[in-house]
Amino acid sequence: MDYLLEVIGVDISLPDPITVAMALLLSLIFFLTFLLVTGLSYLQLPKLIDSLFTQFSSTEFREIYQKVMTPHQGWLSWVIILTIVDLTVLVIPAPTLLKFLEFPLGLLVAINIIFLSFKLFIELFERYLIEVMLEEDRKINSELLALAKFLTKAVIVLTVVFLFAQTHQINIFGLVASLGIGGITIAFASQKVLEQILWSIVLYIDRPFTVDDYIHLPDGTLGRVESIGWRSTKVRLSGKNTLVIVPNSNLAQVNIENLTGASRVILMVNLTFLRSMSDEEKALIEQLILGSTREILGIDHQLTKITFHDLNEETGSNHVQAQVVFFILGAAQTSMELRRNLLEIARASIIERLHDYGITFKFEEKIIDIAQPMNI
């Protein structure tokens, strides 16, 4: 109050009741001015924002604004108005009562900014960002999307908290340091989790493989990538059809052979049956062969072909030969051991299924390398 009297040039000493009354009067005038400005701003601010976006934005950006921002224009207007009022009270000299009320007002503004930012980000994320990823034919993993949403929300909260602390002269770093032993314990406990997240980010940026790729690891693991999470990657093993979970920190530090972009290897198997066969028996054998190799993930089942040929010997005996053509996924020149393993798995599975039905035959195989890209 004395500061105001000095400004207007009045050098008198007022009694305490008069000083209090004038302070209340100034507060009332300020409050009425606030209501007037708020009412006018609430009516005109949405129109002003619409006009600015219409003049200075593209058609696509205007469409995003109308779908994401327009439903929350009232909330956005109130946040802008309260932010201006809060900054005004912080900057200009004001009565002690207003200074006292500024802290809860600033806290209210900070909370509203956080929740409004959450709402706008979720709207933008669900309406447009996921759609853009789908248009670019990227395989989306739900765990990575959840991680992206969590990190974005964490950045919003930390930014608002930091700005609120700076404007109100709160030593947030001293507060964190005062946690002492508890803070150190939390830091050590979260170190491994943060390490996994950082390696996951590196793995996702580098993208040595994607979901549905076939990969071969130095420890002999071969399988199809089922999902890439924020902590680990799930791989469906070939042959066993079991699921192995590999930490992303391990995958980011080893050599990975991506078999999806390699050449195919043709495995030709000839089964000779020493008797004639009906069409029903041929159909049964075809189903048995396909069923026995369906669980072997290293074989492209969509391209497996089975053809039957009737062979007539000079002695008059009739034989039937079934030619089975498999396409083995992944064929770098260093993966001969892998090919032999797949061949042994396929041969053992076919022999077992046919012997279960009492079918006798001769087994011959041949491996042919071809330079043909794999389309899984």
XYZ file of C-alpha atoms in Angstrom:
376
model
C 0.000 0.000 0.000
C 2.828 2.398 0.873
C 4.379 1.605 -2.495
C 1.164 2.689 -4.255
C 1.008 5.956 -2.290
C 4.595 6.741 -3.241
C 3.779 6.130 -6.912
C 0.779 8.499 -6.944
C 2.775 11.154 -5.018
C 0.724 11.275 -1.826
C 2.913 11.603 1.241
C 0.519 11.039 4.138
C 0.312 8.488 6.872
C -2.976 6.650 6.856
C -4.419 4.840 9.805
C -4.292 1.088 9.642
C -8.075 0.632 9.038
C -7.950 2.996 6.069
C -4.920 1.165 4.679
C -6.725 -2.155 4.925
C -9.849 -0.695 3.325
C -7.910 0.681 0.377
C -6.142 -2.657 -0.062
C -9.503 -4.396 -0.169
C -10.788 -1.788 -2.626
C -7.809 -2.300 -4.919
C -8.292 -6.060 -4.700
C -11.971 -5.663 -5.596
C -11.115 -3.448 -8.572
C -8.516 -5.962 -9.717
C -11.021 -8.812 -9.346
C -13.720 -6.980 -11.346
C -11.173 -6.140 -14.047
C -10.188 -9.799 -14.110
C -13.821 -10.852 -14.575
C -14.293 -8.349 -17.403
C -11.141 -9.402 -19.237
C -11.974 -13.063 -18.660
C -15.480 -12.706 -20.082
C -14.324 -10.835 -23.176
C -11.425 -13.222 -23.713
C -13.608 -16.289 -23.311
C -15.946 -15.001 -26.006
C -13.327 -13.729 -28.450
C -10.288 -15.960 -27.861
C -11.628 -19.084 -29.662
C -12.591 -16.953 -32.677
C -9.153 -15.337 -32.690
C -7.388 -18.713 -32.549
C -9.590 -20.088 -35.344
C -8.843 -17.036 -37.482
C -5.081 -17.346 -36.984
C -5.039 -21.063 -37.817
C -7.214 -20.505 -40.884
C -4.899 -17.823 -42.279
C -1.493 -19.286 -41.491
C -1.904 -23.065 -41.701
C -2.284 -25.677 -44.415
C -5.470 -27.612 -45.094
C -4.141 -30.764 -43.423
C -3.029 -28.840 -40.340
C -6.397 -27.096 -40.100
C -8.136 -30.471 -40.240
C -5.979 -31.769 -37.387
C -6.679 -28.616 -35.390
C -10.432 -28.885 -35.898
C -10.553 -32.528 -34.807
C -8.069 -32.357 -31.936
C -8.186 -28.796 -30.587
C -11.714 -27.596 -31.319
C -13.470 -29.970 -28.853
C -11.267 -28.557 -26.065
C -11.294 -24.867 -27.039
C -13.153 -23.789 -23.913
C -10.670 -25.552 -21.661
C -7.738 -24.177 -23.675
C -9.118 -20.624 -23.431
C -9.436 -20.838 -19.652
C -5.891 -22.187 -19.326
C -4.495 -19.332 -21.450
C -6.442 -16.712 -19.478
C -5.418 -18.110 -16.090
C -1.803 -18.359 -17.246
C -1.793 -14.683 -18.287
C -3.348 -13.638 -14.972
C -0.869 -15.745 -12.998
C 2.122 -14.316 -14.869
C 0.739 -10.803 -14.396
C 0.505 -11.256 -10.633
C 4.047 -12.680 -10.588
C 5.611 -9.856 -12.595
C 3.905 -6.651 -11.413
C 3.849 -5.405 -7.812
C 0.660 -6.563 -6.121
C -0.883 -6.530 -2.638
C 0.219 -9.238 -0.239
C -3.184 -10.899 -0.396
C -2.872 -11.375 -4.155
C 0.681 -12.661 -3.757
C -0.640 -15.171 -1.235
C -3.404 -16.308 -3.613
C -1.007 -16.575 -6.561
C 0.575 -19.853 -5.419
C -2.662 -21.922 -5.469
C -3.588 -20.182 -8.741
C -0.240 -21.165 -10.268
C -0.671 -24.717 -8.994
C -4.141 -24.851 -10.560
C -2.727 -23.597 -13.871
C 0.073 -26.199 -13.801
C -2.344 -29.069 -13.119
C -4.671 -27.918 -15.914
C -1.772 -27.631 -18.368
C -0.675 -31.192 -17.555
C -4.118 -32.744 -17.977
C -4.924 -30.681 -21.083
C -1.605 -31.709 -22.652
C -2.379 -35.359 -21.849
C -5.789 -35.060 -23.488
C -4.494 -33.347 -26.644
C -1.585 -35.766 -27.016
C -3.820 -38.837 -26.682
C -6.231 -37.399 -29.275
C -3.371 -36.654 -31.683
C -1.708 -40.014 -31.010
C -4.808 -42.147 -31.542
C -6.213 -40.192 -34.496
C -3.125 -39.462 -36.585
C 0.211 -40.857 -35.399
C -0.916 -44.504 -35.427
C -2.605 -43.945 -38.800
C 0.632 -42.523 -40.243
C 2.558 -45.589 -39.048
C 0.011 -47.904 -40.648
C 0.205 -46.007 -43.948
C 3.989 -46.471 -43.975
C 3.514 -50.252 -43.566
C 5.426 -50.333 -40.311
C 4.787 -53.222 -37.961
C 3.507 -51.637 -34.775
C 4.205 -53.185 -31.400
C 1.742 -52.358 -28.628
C 4.423 -52.369 -25.919
C 6.519 -49.785 -27.783
C 3.458 -47.612 -28.315
C 2.704 -47.787 -24.600
C 6.322 -46.867 -23.844
C 6.151 -43.888 -26.233
C 2.975 -42.635 -24.573
C 4.481 -43.043 -21.101
C 7.696 -41.202 -22.022
C 5.742 -38.348 -23.623
C 3.561 -37.936 -20.542
C 6.646 -38.058 -18.321
C 8.294 -35.293 -20.367
C 5.144 -33.146 -20.086
C 4.953 -33.582 -16.295
C 8.669 -32.939 -15.734
C 8.609 -29.828 -17.943
C 5.611 -28.303 -16.147
C 7.027 -29.144 -12.697
C 10.384 -27.587 -13.612
C 8.777 -24.373 -14.927
C 6.503 -24.111 -11.874
C 9.467 -24.556 -9.538
C 11.548 -21.970 -11.388
C 8.809 -19.303 -11.416
C 8.104 -19.808 -7.704
C 11.776 -20.011 -6.684
C 11.527 -23.588 -5.437
C 14.880 -25.386 -5.346
C 13.717 -28.638 -6.909
C 17.265 -30.001 -7.193
C 17.831 -29.416 -3.495
C 14.559 -31.198 -2.792
C 15.690 -34.205 -4.816
C 19.092 -34.175 -3.107
C 17.407 -34.100 0.301
C 15.992 -37.562 -0.359
C 19.418 -38.856 0.652
C 19.715 -42.606 1.072
C 16.190 -43.173 -0.247
C 17.053 -41.429 -3.507
C 20.265 -43.428 -3.886
C 18.378 -46.682 -3.279
C 15.768 -45.802 -5.900
C 18.505 -44.823 -8.358
C 20.309 -48.161 -7.996
C 17.046 -50.101 -8.202
C 16.005 -48.356 -11.411
C 19.444 -48.550 -13.048
C 18.808 -51.944 -14.658
C 15.346 -50.908 -15.868
C 16.714 -47.700 -17.404
C 19.499 -49.695 -19.065
C 16.948 -52.042 -20.649
C 14.870 -49.093 -21.890
C 17.900 -47.334 -23.408
C 19.036 -50.504 -25.200
C 15.473 -50.967 -26.462
C 15.503 -47.450 -27.904
C 18.838 -48.166 -29.623
C 17.463 -51.445 -30.994
C 14.320 -49.750 -32.291
C 16.252 -46.924 -33.979
C 18.773 -49.296 -35.593
C 16.024 -51.809 -36.571
C 18.202 -54.888 -37.309
C 14.958 -56.867 -37.512
C 11.216 -56.328 -37.352
C 8.241 -58.380 -36.238
C 7.817 -61.593 -38.331
C 11.495 -61.629 -39.380
C 13.470 -64.865 -39.010
C 16.697 -64.305 -37.078
C 19.689 -66.481 -36.180
C 21.722 -65.626 -33.057
C 25.312 -66.655 -32.195
C 24.079 -69.049 -29.486
C 22.256 -71.089 -32.155
C 18.808 -69.607 -31.577
C 16.725 -69.638 -34.772
C 13.164 -68.428 -34.899
C 10.581 -65.875 -35.914
C 10.306 -62.565 -34.059
C 6.818 -62.388 -32.546
C 7.060 -59.091 -30.661
C 9.584 -56.409 -29.728
C 8.890 -54.997 -26.292
C 10.417 -52.160 -24.291
C 12.466 -54.633 -22.224
C 12.747 -57.851 -24.247
C 12.039 -59.513 -27.596
C 9.981 -62.695 -27.986
C 11.234 -65.239 -30.539
C 9.319 -68.377 -31.610
C 11.948 -71.125 -31.972
C 12.091 -73.173 -35.164
C 11.402 -76.875 -34.765
C 10.481 -76.728 -31.072
C 7.776 -74.085 -31.602
C 8.532 -72.806 -28.100
C 8.804 -69.148 -27.120
C 12.111 -67.706 -25.931
C 12.347 -64.235 -24.377
C 15.650 -62.437 -25.075
C 16.570 -59.179 -23.253
C 17.018 -56.282 -25.659
C 20.324 -55.385 -23.986
C 21.704 -58.748 -25.174
C 20.342 -58.368 -28.717
C 21.857 -54.899 -29.066
C 25.357 -56.234 -28.340
C 25.544 -59.424 -30.444
C 25.731 -60.245 -34.145
C 22.261 -60.969 -35.529
C 21.769 -62.844 -38.800
C 18.497 -61.657 -40.328
C 17.381 -64.523 -42.544
C 14.356 -62.752 -43.993
C 16.359 -60.754 -46.517
C 18.536 -63.704 -47.549
C 18.158 -66.152 -50.429
C 16.011 -69.248 -50.364
C 17.441 -72.746 -50.333
C 15.421 -75.403 -52.105
C 15.284 -78.783 -50.407
C 14.053 -81.516 -52.758
C 12.936 -84.808 -51.209
C 11.990 -87.879 -53.245
C 9.861 -90.552 -51.582
C 9.573 -93.776 -53.589
C 6.690 -96.121 -52.701
C 7.198 -99.657 -54.000
C 3.574 -100.195 -55.040
C 0.753 -98.508 -56.884
C -1.445 -96.082 -54.937
C -4.960 -94.733 -55.266
C -5.793 -91.019 -55.302
C -7.082 -91.258 -51.726
C -3.753 -92.696 -50.547
C -1.843 -89.947 -52.366
C -4.030 -87.293 -50.730
C -3.428 -88.877 -47.317
C 0.351 -88.921 -47.839
C 0.284 -85.291 -48.973
C -1.578 -84.256 -45.824
C 0.814 -86.257 -43.636
C 3.879 -84.614 -45.194
C 2.433 -81.105 -44.918
C 1.313 -81.705 -41.351
C 4.667 -83.127 -40.269
C 6.596 -80.037 -41.435
C 4.065 -77.326 -40.564
C 5.581 -76.784 -37.105
C 9.109 -76.288 -38.499
C 9.438 -72.486 -38.612
C 12.505 -72.526 -40.864
C 10.446 -73.773 -43.837
C 8.244 -71.541 -45.992
C 5.012 -73.566 -45.846
C 3.219 -71.440 -48.438
C 5.633 -72.583 -51.161
C 5.865 -76.279 -50.249
C 4.967 -78.373 -53.316
C 4.212 -82.103 -53.552
C 3.852 -83.895 -56.894
C 3.250 -87.618 -57.554
C 4.661 -89.577 -60.508
C 3.710 -93.134 -61.504
C 6.795 -95.209 -62.423
C 6.515 -98.376 -64.485
C 9.431 -100.797 -64.198
C 10.426 -103.164 -67.025
C 9.581 -106.035 -64.707
C 5.976 -104.862 -64.725
C 5.924 -103.605 -61.140
C 4.367 -100.215 -60.524
C 5.968 -97.666 -58.229
C 4.879 -94.204 -57.132
C 7.361 -91.404 -56.506
C 6.407 -88.311 -54.504
C 8.621 -85.282 -55.060
C 8.483 -82.792 -52.184
C 10.001 -79.329 -52.641
C 10.688 -77.259 -49.512
C 11.962 -73.690 -49.409
C 14.245 -73.190 -46.404
C 14.105 -69.647 -45.062
C 17.436 -67.882 -44.799
C 20.463 -68.991 -46.675
C 23.642 -67.105 -45.988
C 26.709 -69.077 -47.048
C 27.739 -69.405 -43.411
C 24.520 -71.234 -42.438
C 25.226 -74.731 -43.801
C 24.903 -76.203 -40.320
C 21.495 -74.560 -40.030
C 20.363 -76.116 -43.323
C 21.507 -79.562 -42.243
C 19.617 -79.199 -38.975
C 16.415 -78.264 -40.799
C 16.888 -81.177 -43.184
C 17.287 -83.617 -40.292
C 14.211 -82.213 -38.550
C 12.095 -82.462 -41.724
C 13.315 -85.979 -42.549
C 12.715 -87.307 -39.037
C 9.249 -85.765 -38.899
C 8.171 -87.159 -42.294
C 9.512 -90.655 -41.564
C 7.804 -90.749 -38.185
C 4.399 -89.698 -39.545
C 4.464 -92.133 -42.480
C 5.669 -95.042 -40.333
C 2.781 -94.399 -37.958
C 0.472 -95.315 -40.864
C 2.542 -98.376 -41.858
C 3.731 -96.845 -45.152
C 7.115 -98.051 -46.473
C 9.239 -95.949 -48.834
C 12.738 -94.941 -49.931
C 13.987 -91.493 -48.923
C 16.297 -89.307 -51.070
C 17.073 -85.603 -50.628
C 18.886 -82.890 -52.551
C 19.736 -79.285 -51.638
C 19.771 -76.551 -54.301
C 20.835 -72.931 -53.659
C 18.964 -70.230 -55.573
C 19.407 -66.459 -55.462
C 15.780 -65.531 -54.863
C 14.664 -62.988 -52.254
C 12.390 -64.345 -49.565
C 8.924 -62.935 -49.113
C 7.677 -64.118 -45.756
